[in-house]
mmCIF file of C-alpha atoms in Angstrom:
data_model
loop_
_atom_site.group_PDB
_atom_site.id
_atom_site.type_symbol
_atom_site.label_atom_id
_atom_site.label_comp_id
_atom_site.label_asym_id
_atom_site.label_seq_id
_atom_site.Cartn_x
_atom_site.Cartn_y
_atom_site.Cartn_z
ATOM 1 C CA MET A 1 -3.900 -0.063 3.335
ATOM 2 C CA HIS A 2 -5.445 -0.896 -0.566
ATOM 3 C CA ALA A 3 -8.720 0.771 -0.162
ATOM 4 C CA ILE A 4 -9.812 2.743 2.388
ATOM 5 C CA GLN A 5 -13.160 3.441 3.820
ATOM 6 C CA VAL A 6 -14.593 5.763 6.103
ATOM 7 C CA PRO A 7 -14.739 4.407 9.409
ATOM 8 C CA ALA A 8 -18.217 4.350 12.059
ATOM 9 C CA GLY A 9 -18.021 7.941 13.381
ATOM 10 C CA GLY A 10 -15.292 9.048 11.049
ATOM 11 C CA SER A 11 -15.123 11.981 9.199
ATOM 12 C CA PRO A 12 -16.687 12.165 5.885
ATOM 13 C CA LEU A 13 -14.397 12.432 3.160
ATOM 14 C CA PRO A 14 -14.843 15.338 0.960
ATOM 15 C CA ALA A 15 -16.437 15.766 -2.210
ATOM 16 C CA ALA A 16 -14.259 14.753 -5.462
ATOM 17 C CA ALA A 17 -12.682 17.813 -7.454
ATOM 18 C CA THR A 18 -14.010 19.068 -10.372
ATOM 19 C CA SER A 19 -10.221 19.797 -11.388
ATOM 20 C CA TYR A 20 -7.098 18.561 -9.852
ATOM 21 C CA VAL A 21 -3.353 19.835 -10.372
ATOM 22 C CA PRO A 22 -0.902 17.511 -9.099
ATOM 23 C CA CYS A 23 1.997 18.788 -6.486
ATOM 24 C CA VAL A 24 4.621 16.726 -7.257
ATOM 25 C CA THR A 25 8.094 17.620 -7.172
ATOM 26 C CA PHE A 26 10.836 15.195 -8.796
ATOM 27 C CA ALA A 27 14.084 14.758 -8.125
ATOM 28 C CA PRO A 28 16.931 15.690 -10.264
ATOM 29 C CA GLY A 29 17.220 13.576 -13.471
ATOM 30 C CA GLN A 30 14.319 11.355 -12.510
ATOM 31 C CA ASN A 31 13.901 8.887 -15.761
ATOM 32 C CA GLU A 32 13.610 12.378 -17.852
ATOM 33 C CA SER A 33 14.196 9.490 -20.176
ATOM 34 C CA GLY A 34 10.452 7.850 -19.766
ATOM 35 C CA VAL A 35 10.189 4.694 -17.619
ATOM 36 C CA ALA A 36 11.895 1.576 -19.151
ATOM 37 C CA GLU A 37 9.429 -0.818 -17.751
ATOM 38 C CA GLN A 38 5.784 0.187 -15.947
ATOM 39 C CA ARG A 39 4.456 -3.039 -15.066
ATOM 40 C CA ILE A 40 5.086 -3.606 -11.191
ATOM 41 C CA GLY A 41 4.697 -6.856 -11.148
ATOM 42 C CA THR A 42 7.483 -7.543 -13.738
ATOM 43 C CA LEU A 43 9.417 -4.597 -12.093
ATOM 44 C CA VAL A 44 9.148 -6.098 -8.773
ATOM 45 C CA ALA A 45 10.523 -9.662 -10.160
ATOM 46 C CA GLU A 46 13.414 -8.261 -11.641
ATOM 47 C CA ARG A 47 14.070 -5.922 -8.255
ATOM 48 C CA THR A 48 13.821 -9.224 -6.469
ATOM 49 C CA ALA A 49 15.953 -11.131 -8.125
ATOM 50 C CA ARG A 50 18.919 -8.483 -7.512
ATOM 51 C CA ARG A 51 18.936 -9.454 -3.665
ATOM 52 C CA ARG A 52 18.726 -5.615 -2.728
ATOM 53 C CA LEU A 53 16.153 -3.941 -0.668
ATOM 54 C CA PHE A 54 14.120 -1.832 -2.882
ATOM 55 C CA TYR A 55 10.566 -0.092 -1.717
ATOM 56 C CA GLY A 56 7.504 1.874 -2.732
ATOM 57 C CA ILE A 57 5.296 4.194 -1.577
ATOM 58 C CA GLU A 58 1.221 4.169 -1.627
ATOM 59 C CA LEU A 59 -0.530 7.786 -1.218
ATOM 60 C CA LEU A 60 -3.125 9.054 -1.342
ATOM 61 C CA ALA A 61 -4.257 11.866 -4.414
ATOM 62 C CA SER A 62 -5.690 14.577 -1.885
ATOM 63 C CA GLY A 63 -5.447 15.492 1.904
ATOM 64 C CA PRO A 64 -8.112 17.466 4.532
ATOM 65 C CA GLY A 65 -10.384 20.086 2.738
ATOM 66 C CA GLY A 66 -9.715 18.128 -0.727
ATOM 67 C CA ARG A 67 -6.132 19.635 -1.178
ATOM 68 C CA PRO A 68 -3.757 18.128 -3.697
ATOM 69 C CA THR A 69 -1.346 15.873 -2.220
ATOM 70 C CA CYS A 70 2.051 17.499 -2.194
ATOM 71 C CA LEU A 71 5.105 14.976 -2.894
ATOM 72 C CA ASP A 72 8.641 15.843 -2.876
ATOM 73 C CA PHE A 73 10.624 13.179 -4.219
ATOM 74 C CA ASN A 74 13.878 15.106 -3.094
ATOM 75 C CA HIS A 75 13.074 14.161 0.430
ATOM 76 C CA PHE A 76 13.492 10.124 -0.525
ATOM 77 C CA LEU A 77 16.668 10.842 -1.598
ATOM 78 C CA PRO A 78 19.617 8.790 -1.911
ATOM 79 C CA LEU A 79 17.379 5.731 -2.494
ATOM 80 C CA LEU A 80 14.332 6.816 -4.633
ATOM 81 C CA PRO A 81 10.973 4.690 -4.450
ATOM 82 C CA THR A 82 10.961 2.050 -6.964
ATOM 83 C CA PHE A 83 7.363 2.673 -7.467
ATOM 84 C CA VAL A 84 4.743 4.805 -5.829
ATOM 85 C CA SER A 85 0.701 3.498 -5.465
ATOM 86 C CA VAL A 86 -2.794 5.701 -5.290
ATOM 87 C CA VAL A 87 -4.965 4.589 -3.084
ATOM 88 C CA TRP A 88 -8.728 4.500 -4.519
ATOM 89 C CA LEU A 89 -11.480 6.145 -2.387
ATOM 90 C CA GLY A 90 -14.393 4.058 -3.387
ATOM 91 C CA GLN A 91 -16.769 5.918 -1.970
ATOM 92 C CA ARG A 92 -15.583 9.284 -3.555
ATOM 93 C CA TYR A 93 -14.902 7.555 -6.022
ATOM 94 C CA TRP A 94 -17.593 5.796 -7.544
ATOM 95 C CA ASP A 95 -19.752 7.987 -9.637
ATOM 96 C CA VAL A 96 -17.109 10.358 -11.207
ATOM 97 C CA GLU A 97 -17.403 10.531 -14.741
ATOM 98 C CA PRO A 98 -15.709 10.006 -16.739
ATOM 99 C CA VAL A 99 -13.617 7.372 -14.912
ATOM 100 C CA GLY A 100 -10.234 9.634 -16.138
ATOM 101 C CA GLN A 101 -11.458 12.272 -14.081
ATOM 102 C CA VAL A 102 -10.949 10.758 -10.880
ATOM 103 C CA GLU A 103 -7.883 12.383 -8.929
ATOM 104 C CA SER A 104 -6.206 9.289 -7.946
ATOM 105 C CA LEU A 105 -6.350 8.086 -12.039
ATOM 106 C CA GLN A 106 -5.092 12.088 -12.539
ATOM 107 C CA LEU A 107 -2.346 11.924 -10.414
ATOM 108 C CA ALA A 108 -1.392 8.435 -11.591
ATOM 109 C CA ARG A 109 -1.169 9.426 -14.894
ATOM 110 C CA HIS A 110 0.920 12.493 -13.853
ATOM 111 C CA LEU A 111 3.771 10.328 -11.989
ATOM 112 C CA ALA A 112 3.686 7.657 -14.428
ATOM 113 C CA THR A 113 5.886 10.200 -17.049
ATOM 114 C CA ARG A 114 8.845 9.775 -14.318
ATOM 115 C CA ILE A 115 8.176 6.567 -12.485
ATOM 116 C CA PRO A 116 6.313 3.490 -12.294
ATOM 117 C CA VAL A 117 2.764 3.840 -10.939
ATOM 118 C CA LEU A 118 0.316 1.386 -9.251
ATOM 119 C CA PRO A 119 -3.044 2.696 -9.472
ATOM 120 C CA HIS A 120 -6.093 0.921 -7.072
ATOM 121 C CA VAL A 121 -9.396 0.156 -8.059
ATOM 122 C CA SER A 122 -11.870 -1.134 -5.425
ATOM 123 C CA ALA A 123 -14.961 -3.694 -6.173
ATOM 124 C CA TYR A 124 -17.003 -1.512 -4.739
ATOM 125 C CA ARG A 125 -20.084 -0.280 -6.649
ATOM 126 C CA MET A 126 -17.989 -0.772 -9.713
ATOM 127 C CA SER A 127 -19.604 -1.969 -12.798
ATOM 128 C CA ARG A 128 -18.216 -3.677 -15.862
ATOM 129 C CA GLN A 129 -18.602 -1.225 -18.335
ATOM 130 C CA ARG A 130 -16.570 1.104 -15.805
ATOM 131 C CA LEU A 131 -13.705 -1.445 -15.405
ATOM 132 C CA ASP A 132 -13.530 -1.782 -18.687
ATOM 133 C CA GLN A 133 -13.309 1.997 -19.328
ATOM 134 C CA LEU A 134 -10.633 2.210 -16.565
ATOM 135 C CA LEU A 135 -8.455 -0.487 -18.480
ATOM 136 C CA ALA A 136 -8.825 1.477 -21.763
ATOM 137 C CA LEU A 137 -6.778 4.616 -19.725
ATOM 138 C CA ASN A 138 -3.788 1.956 -20.514
ATOM 139 C CA PHE A 139 -2.399 2.157 -17.407
ATOM 140 C CA SER A 140 0.159 -0.768 -17.282
ATOM 141 C CA SER A 141 -0.812 -1.629 -13.585
ATOM 142 C CA LEU A 142 -3.675 -1.975 -11.186
ATOM 143 C CA LEU A 143 -4.230 -3.412 -7.755
ATOM 144 C CA ALA A 144 -7.668 -4.678 -8.182
ATOM 145 C CA VAL A 145 -9.085 -4.907 -4.059
ATOM 146 C CA ARG A 146 -12.443 -5.582 -2.784
ATOM 147 C CA GLY A 147 -13.128 -2.842 -0.216
ATOM 148 C CA ASP A 148 -14.246 -3.237 3.076
ATOM 149 C CA GLN A 149 -17.620 -2.255 1.841
ATOM 150 C CA VAL A 150 -20.262 -3.842 -0.312
ATOM 151 C CA HIS A 151 -23.183 -2.364 -2.023
ATOM 152 C CA ALA A 152 -26.126 -3.670 -4.069
ATOM 153 C CA GLU A 153 -24.762 -1.845 -7.012
ATOM 154 C CA GLN A 154 -21.616 -3.489 -8.164
ATOM 155 C CA ASP A 155 -20.898 -5.925 -10.157
ATOM 156 C CA PHE A 156 -18.254 -7.553 -8.253
ATOM 157 C CA LEU A 157 -18.212 -9.147 -4.773
ATOM 158 C CA VAL A 158 -15.002 -10.002 -4.660
ATOM 159 C CA SER A 159 -11.365 -8.900 -6.544
ATOM 160 C CA GLN A 160 -10.945 -12.392 -9.027
ATOM 161 C CA PRO A 161 -13.311 -11.315 -11.634
ATOM 162 C CA MET A 162 -11.858 -7.854 -11.697
ATOM 163 C CA VAL A 163 -8.200 -9.785 -12.023
ATOM 164 C CA GLU A 164 -9.689 -11.898 -14.918
ATOM 165 C CA GLN A 165 -11.579 -9.299 -16.836
ATOM 166 C CA SER A 166 -8.156 -6.724 -16.534
ATOM 167 C CA ARG A 167 -6.351 -9.855 -18.209
ATOM 168 C CA ARG A 168 -8.663 -10.888 -20.561
ATOM 169 C CA GLN A 169 -8.964 -6.812 -21.806
ATOM 170 C CA ARG A 170 -5.385 -6.152 -21.766
ATOM 171 C CA GLY A 171 -3.402 -9.388 -22.094
ATOM 172 C CA GLU A 172 0.533 -9.025 -21.171
ATOM 173 C CA GLN A 173 0.004 -5.126 -21.397
ATOM 174 C CA ILE A 174 -1.047 -5.046 -17.767
ATOM 175 C CA SER A 175 0.258 -6.466 -14.701
ATOM 176 C CA VAL A 176 -2.698 -6.924 -12.196
ATOM 177 C CA CYS A 177 -1.524 -7.049 -8.706
ATOM 178 C CA VAL A 178 -3.879 -8.102 -5.525
ATOM 179 C CA PRO A 179 -3.517 -7.838 -1.629
ATOM 180 C CA GLY A 180 -2.282 -10.781 0.536
ATOM 181 C CA TYR A 181 -3.511 -10.904 4.209
ATOM 182 C CA PRO A 182 -0.924 -12.412 6.653
ATOM 183 C CA GLU A 183 -3.486 -12.359 9.558
ATOM 184 C CA GLY A 184 -6.635 -13.298 7.167
ATOM 185 C CA TYR A 185 -9.103 -10.748 6.320
ATOM 186 C CA THR A 186 -9.259 -9.211 9.426
ATOM 187 C CA SER A 187 -11.300 -6.321 8.480
ATOM 188 C CA LEU A 188 -14.253 -8.608 8.386
ATOM 189 C CA GLY A 189 -14.658 -8.221 12.115
ATOM 190 C CA ASP A 190 -14.687 -11.578 14.385
ATOM 191 C CA THR A 191 -15.312 -13.465 11.451
ATOM 192 C CA PRO A 192 -13.447 -17.045 12.247
ATOM 193 C CA GLN A 193 -10.375 -17.087 9.643
ATOM 194 C CA ASN A 194 -9.668 -20.177 7.612
ATOM 195 C CA ALA A 195 -5.777 -19.972 6.605
ATOM 196 C CA ALA A 196 -6.179 -22.867 4.015
ATOM 197 C CA LYS A 197 -9.477 -20.933 2.637
ATOM 198 C CA ASN A 198 -7.796 -17.703 2.225
ATOM 199 C CA MET A 199 -5.034 -19.344 0.647
ATOM 200 C CA GLN A 200 -7.122 -20.793 -1.860
ATOM 201 C CA PHE A 201 -8.790 -17.097 -2.521
ATOM 202 C CA LEU A 202 -5.293 -16.129 -3.035
ATOM 203 C CA LYS A 203 -3.953 -18.699 -5.541
ATOM 204 C CA ALA A 204 -7.298 -18.313 -7.422
ATOM 205 C CA LYS A 205 -6.392 -14.635 -7.693
ATOM 206 C CA ILE A 206 -3.188 -15.687 -9.150
ATOM 207 C CA ASP A 207 -4.185 -18.634 -11.359
ATOM 208 C CA ALA A 208 -7.019 -15.543 -12.837
ATOM 209 C CA GLY A 209 -3.644 -13.341 -13.839
ATOM 210 C CA ALA A 210 -2.745 -11.517 -11.109
ATOM 211 C CA ASP A 211 1.215 -11.438 -11.195
ATOM 212 C CA CYS A 212 2.040 -9.486 -7.829
ATOM 213 C CA ILE A 213 1.340 -9.653 -4.355
ATOM 214 C CA ILE A 214 1.118 -6.668 -1.968
ATOM 215 C CA THR A 215 0.562 -7.696 1.800
ATOM 216 C CA GLN A 216 -1.965 -6.256 4.237
ATOM 217 C CA ILE A 217 -0.499 -4.584 7.302
ATOM 218 C CA CYS A 218 0.804 -6.710 10.235
ATOM 219 C CA TYR A 219 2.755 -6.146 13.037
ATOM 220 C CA ARG A 220 3.962 -9.554 13.570
ATOM 221 C CA PRO A 221 6.955 -10.364 11.132
ATOM 222 C CA GLU A 222 7.116 -13.982 12.105
ATOM 223 C CA VAL A 223 3.671 -14.080 10.632
ATOM 224 C CA ILE A 224 4.733 -12.726 7.671
ATOM 225 C CA VAL A 225 7.318 -14.728 6.870
ATOM 226 C CA GLN A 226 5.213 -17.434 7.545
ATOM 227 C CA PHE A 227 2.402 -16.068 5.362
ATOM 228 C CA VAL A 228 5.444 -16.308 2.344
ATOM 229 C CA LYS A 229 6.250 -19.606 3.095
ATOM 230 C CA ASP A 230 2.537 -21.043 2.574
ATOM 231 C CA CYS A 231 2.293 -18.838 -0.591
ATOM 232 C CA ARG A 232 5.382 -20.869 -1.896
ATOM 233 C CA ALA A 233 3.818 -24.130 -0.546
ATOM 234 C CA ALA A 234 0.436 -23.314 -2.289
ATOM 235 C CA GLY A 235 2.406 -23.373 -5.623
ATOM 236 C CA ILE A 236 2.168 -19.202 -5.680
ATOM 237 C CA ALA A 237 5.365 -18.094 -7.356
ATOM 238 C CA VAL A 238 4.762 -14.609 -7.858
ATOM 239 C CA PRO A 239 6.637 -12.107 -6.202
ATOM 240 C CA ILE A 240 5.652 -11.156 -3.025
ATOM 241 C CA VAL A 241 6.270 -7.317 -1.477
ATOM 242 C CA VAL A 242 5.609 -6.791 2.101
ATOM 243 C CA GLY A 243 3.339 -3.915 3.215
ATOM 244 C CA LEU A 244 4.220 -1.474 6.137
ATOM 245 C CA MET A 245 2.711 0.959 8.237
ATOM 246 C CA SER A 246 5.411 3.428 10.676
ATOM 247 C CA HIS A 247 2.530 5.047 12.413
ATOM 248 C CA GLU A 248 3.398 9.200 12.729
ATOM 249 C CA SER A 249 0.533 9.084 16.150
ATOM 250 C CA PHE A 250 -1.938 7.121 18.552
ATOM 251 C CA ARG A 251 -4.551 8.334 16.280
ATOM 252 C CA SER A 252 -3.177 6.933 12.795
ATOM 253 C CA TYR A 253 -2.613 3.700 14.606
ATOM 254 C CA ALA A 254 -5.996 3.576 16.436
ATOM 255 C CA MET A 255 -7.985 4.464 13.047
ATOM 256 C CA ILE A 256 -6.120 2.045 11.046
ATOM 257 C CA GLU A 257 -6.884 -0.541 13.434
ATOM 258 C CA GLN A 258 -10.309 -0.065 13.402
ATOM 259 C CA ILE A 259 -10.301 -0.112 9.629
ATOM 260 C CA ALA A 260 -8.289 -3.118 9.041
ATOM 261 C CA GLY A 261 -8.729 -5.147 12.147
ATOM 262 C CA VAL A 262 -5.334 -5.185 12.026
ATOM 263 C CA GLN A 263 -3.575 -5.230 15.854
ATOM 264 C CA LEU A 264 -0.161 -5.309 17.627
ATOM 265 C CA PRO A 265 0.745 -8.216 19.644
ATOM 266 C CA ASP A 266 -0.391 -7.308 23.271
ATOM 267 C CA ASP A 267 2.969 -7.042 24.682
ATOM 268 C CA LEU A 268 3.559 -3.778 21.976
ATOM 269 C CA ARG A 269 0.211 -2.620 22.215
ATOM 270 C CA GLU A 270 0.615 -2.199 26.348
ATOM 271 C CA GLN A 271 3.960 -0.241 25.721
ATOM 272 C CA LEU A 272 2.060 1.526 22.757
ATOM 273 C CA ASP A 273 -0.640 2.310 25.449
ATOM 274 C CA GLN A 274 2.078 3.721 27.916
ATOM 275 C CA LEU A 275 3.713 6.268 25.899
ATOM 276 C CA HIS A 276 -0.227 7.467 25.126
ATOM 277 C CA SER A 277 -1.045 7.440 28.204
ATOM 278 C CA GLY A 278 2.155 9.793 28.696
ATOM 279 C CA HIS A 279 1.646 11.692 26.170
ATOM 280 C CA VAL A 280 -2.120 12.490 27.299
ATOM 281 C CA LYS A 281 -1.177 13.553 30.595
ATOM 282 C CA ASP A 282 1.636 15.434 30.239
ATOM 283 C CA MET A 283 1.049 17.994 26.495
ATOM 284 C CA LYS A 284 4.591 18.782 26.648
ATOM 285 C CA SER A 285 5.652 15.233 26.403
ATOM 286 C CA ASP A 286 7.271 14.668 23.244
ATOM 287 C CA GLN A 287 4.996 13.168 20.386
ATOM 288 C CA ASP A 288 8.114 11.986 18.852
ATOM 289 C CA LEU A 289 8.083 9.148 21.219
ATOM 290 C CA ILE A 290 5.375 7.027 19.471
ATOM 291 C CA ARG A 291 6.779 8.048 16.029
ATOM 292 C CA ARG A 292 9.883 6.049 17.278
ATOM 293 C CA PHE A 293 8.281 3.579 18.340
ATOM 294 C CA PHE A 294 6.554 2.619 14.901
ATOM 295 C CA VAL A 295 9.953 3.603 13.210
ATOM 296 C CA GLY A 296 11.915 0.910 15.625
ATOM 297 C CA LEU A 297 9.269 -1.994 14.881
ATOM 298 C CA THR A 298 9.029 -1.306 11.148
ATOM 299 C CA VAL A 299 12.947 -1.189 11.190
ATOM 300 C CA ARG A 300 12.840 -4.392 12.963
ATOM 301 C CA THR A 301 10.528 -5.866 10.883
ATOM 302 C CA VAL A 302 12.347 -5.360 7.701
ATOM 303 C CA ARG A 303 15.259 -6.841 9.006
ATOM 304 C CA HIS A 304 13.289 -9.788 10.522
ATOM 305 C CA VAL A 305 11.766 -10.643 6.769
ATOM 306 C CA LEU A 306 15.123 -10.001 5.244
ATOM 307 C CA ASP A 307 17.428 -12.168 7.772
ATOM 308 C CA ALA A 308 14.859 -15.115 7.248
ATOM 309 C CA ASP A 309 15.871 -15.070 3.856
ATOM 310 C CA VAL A 310 11.954 -16.168 1.993
ATOM 311 C CA GLY A 311 13.083 -14.356 -1.086
ATOM 312 C CA ILE A 312 11.691 -11.114 0.058
ATOM 313 C CA TRP A 313 14.049 -8.193 -0.885
ATOM 314 C CA GLY A 314 10.086 -5.373 -1.765
ATOM 315 C CA PHE A 315 8.681 -3.454 0.938
ATOM 316 C CA HIS A 316 5.511 -1.144 0.534
ATOM 317 C CA PHE A 317 5.102 2.390 3.068
ATOM 318 C CA PHE A 318 1.288 2.592 3.741
ATOM 319 C CA THR A 319 1.673 6.396 3.965
ATOM 320 C CA LEU A 320 -1.715 8.134 4.406
ATOM 321 C CA ASN A 321 0.289 10.929 3.481
ATOM 322 C CA ARG A 322 3.144 11.267 6.034
ATOM 323 C CA PHE A 323 6.259 10.538 4.699
ATOM 324 C CA LYS A 324 8.505 11.609 7.576
ATOM 325 C CA SER A 325 8.353 8.155 9.317
ATOM 326 C CA VAL A 326 9.025 6.692 5.977
ATOM 327 C CA GLN A 327 12.474 8.721 5.418
ATOM 328 C CA ALA A 328 13.019 7.967 9.530
ATOM 329 C CA VAL A 329 12.609 4.259 8.800
ATOM 330 C CA LEU A 330 14.705 4.623 5.349
ATOM 331 C CA GLN A 331 17.346 6.588 7.466
ATOM 332 C CA GLU A 332 17.851 4.055 10.563
ATOM 333 C CA LEU A 333 17.667 1.118 7.596
ATOM 334 C CA ARG A 334 20.856 2.844 6.183
ATOM 335 C CA ASP A 335 22.288 3.783 9.820
ATOM 336 C CA LEU A 336 22.543 0.097 9.971
ATOM 337 C CA ASP A 337 24.241 -0.678 7.031
ATOM 338 C CA VAL A 338 20.861 -2.313 5.480
ATOM 339 C CA ILE A 339 20.365 -0.062 3.040
ATOM 340 C CA LYS A 340 23.895 0.903 0.807
ATOM 341 C CA ASP A 341 24.118 4.521 -0.879
ATOM 342 C CA SER A 342 25.812 2.143 -3.550
ATOM 343 C CA GLU A 343 22.221 0.541 -3.959
ATOM 344 C CA LYS A 344 21.040 3.539 -5.530
ATOM 345 C CA ASP A 345 19.881 3.985 -8.710
#
């Protein structure tokens, strides 16, 4: 997920904290001498050229009740994430002043001392002046997204002008990543999709200076592969990282389906409904079945994309601050010899 809004009927986001203390435990020796390359686009291109699987994780700066997210990198050993991205909550962050006090940016600043970091920023109620202030914080990378909601008091209706302004102000000192949508702009509801026009929109953002693409959730690996091929056919040469989400519960899946409009294929949705129905009827039923369902699907997606040999080696896990399923996916890929311990950095 690249920007999160509250779905209709959902719980309101807590107010932004006045003080934020990151809760991060780094692994022993994790980049103690500093991070050599912070620009995500350059880093992803370098890692892709090695033809070895690598991954990133996306998280929110805080969880329920506004408590800071606790992240322990030791739980990801032996293969640590190559980078971390931090979600921008448009409805929560738009009026925090100064912008450097936005908790996602505070967390990103803390992480950047030990690992490359990709803070998000959405167009929701964003002004050109505020974006300039954010860029002046001198982050090396930024993920520019439109977000799912639009407000009359915002200068950017789409993300392309944000890309242009970022590149104009920071030049080659910043990497600007953008989302890619294998199934189109599904968050817009029943709006008819025009694949050719969607690709033109993406190409315009690349021409404006974006140097990396991270794809939106897609549960159909063949669609992801075709999207990569279509990008290359359109002259888009920047590196692409495939976004993944291994849900830990039916509730998580249903929430993301409502927010992003991305759905499982019918046959897989039927399997999930059966698992969920069994869990509801029998509270003693093992909730782990649903978690394993999504772990298996995520592993199959990774293997399908790798086997397609379309030049994709990077994957990005959208976690919603739930890390156990990500760790389970990594372990299964290790058991299948897709990830080798010798690949750790």
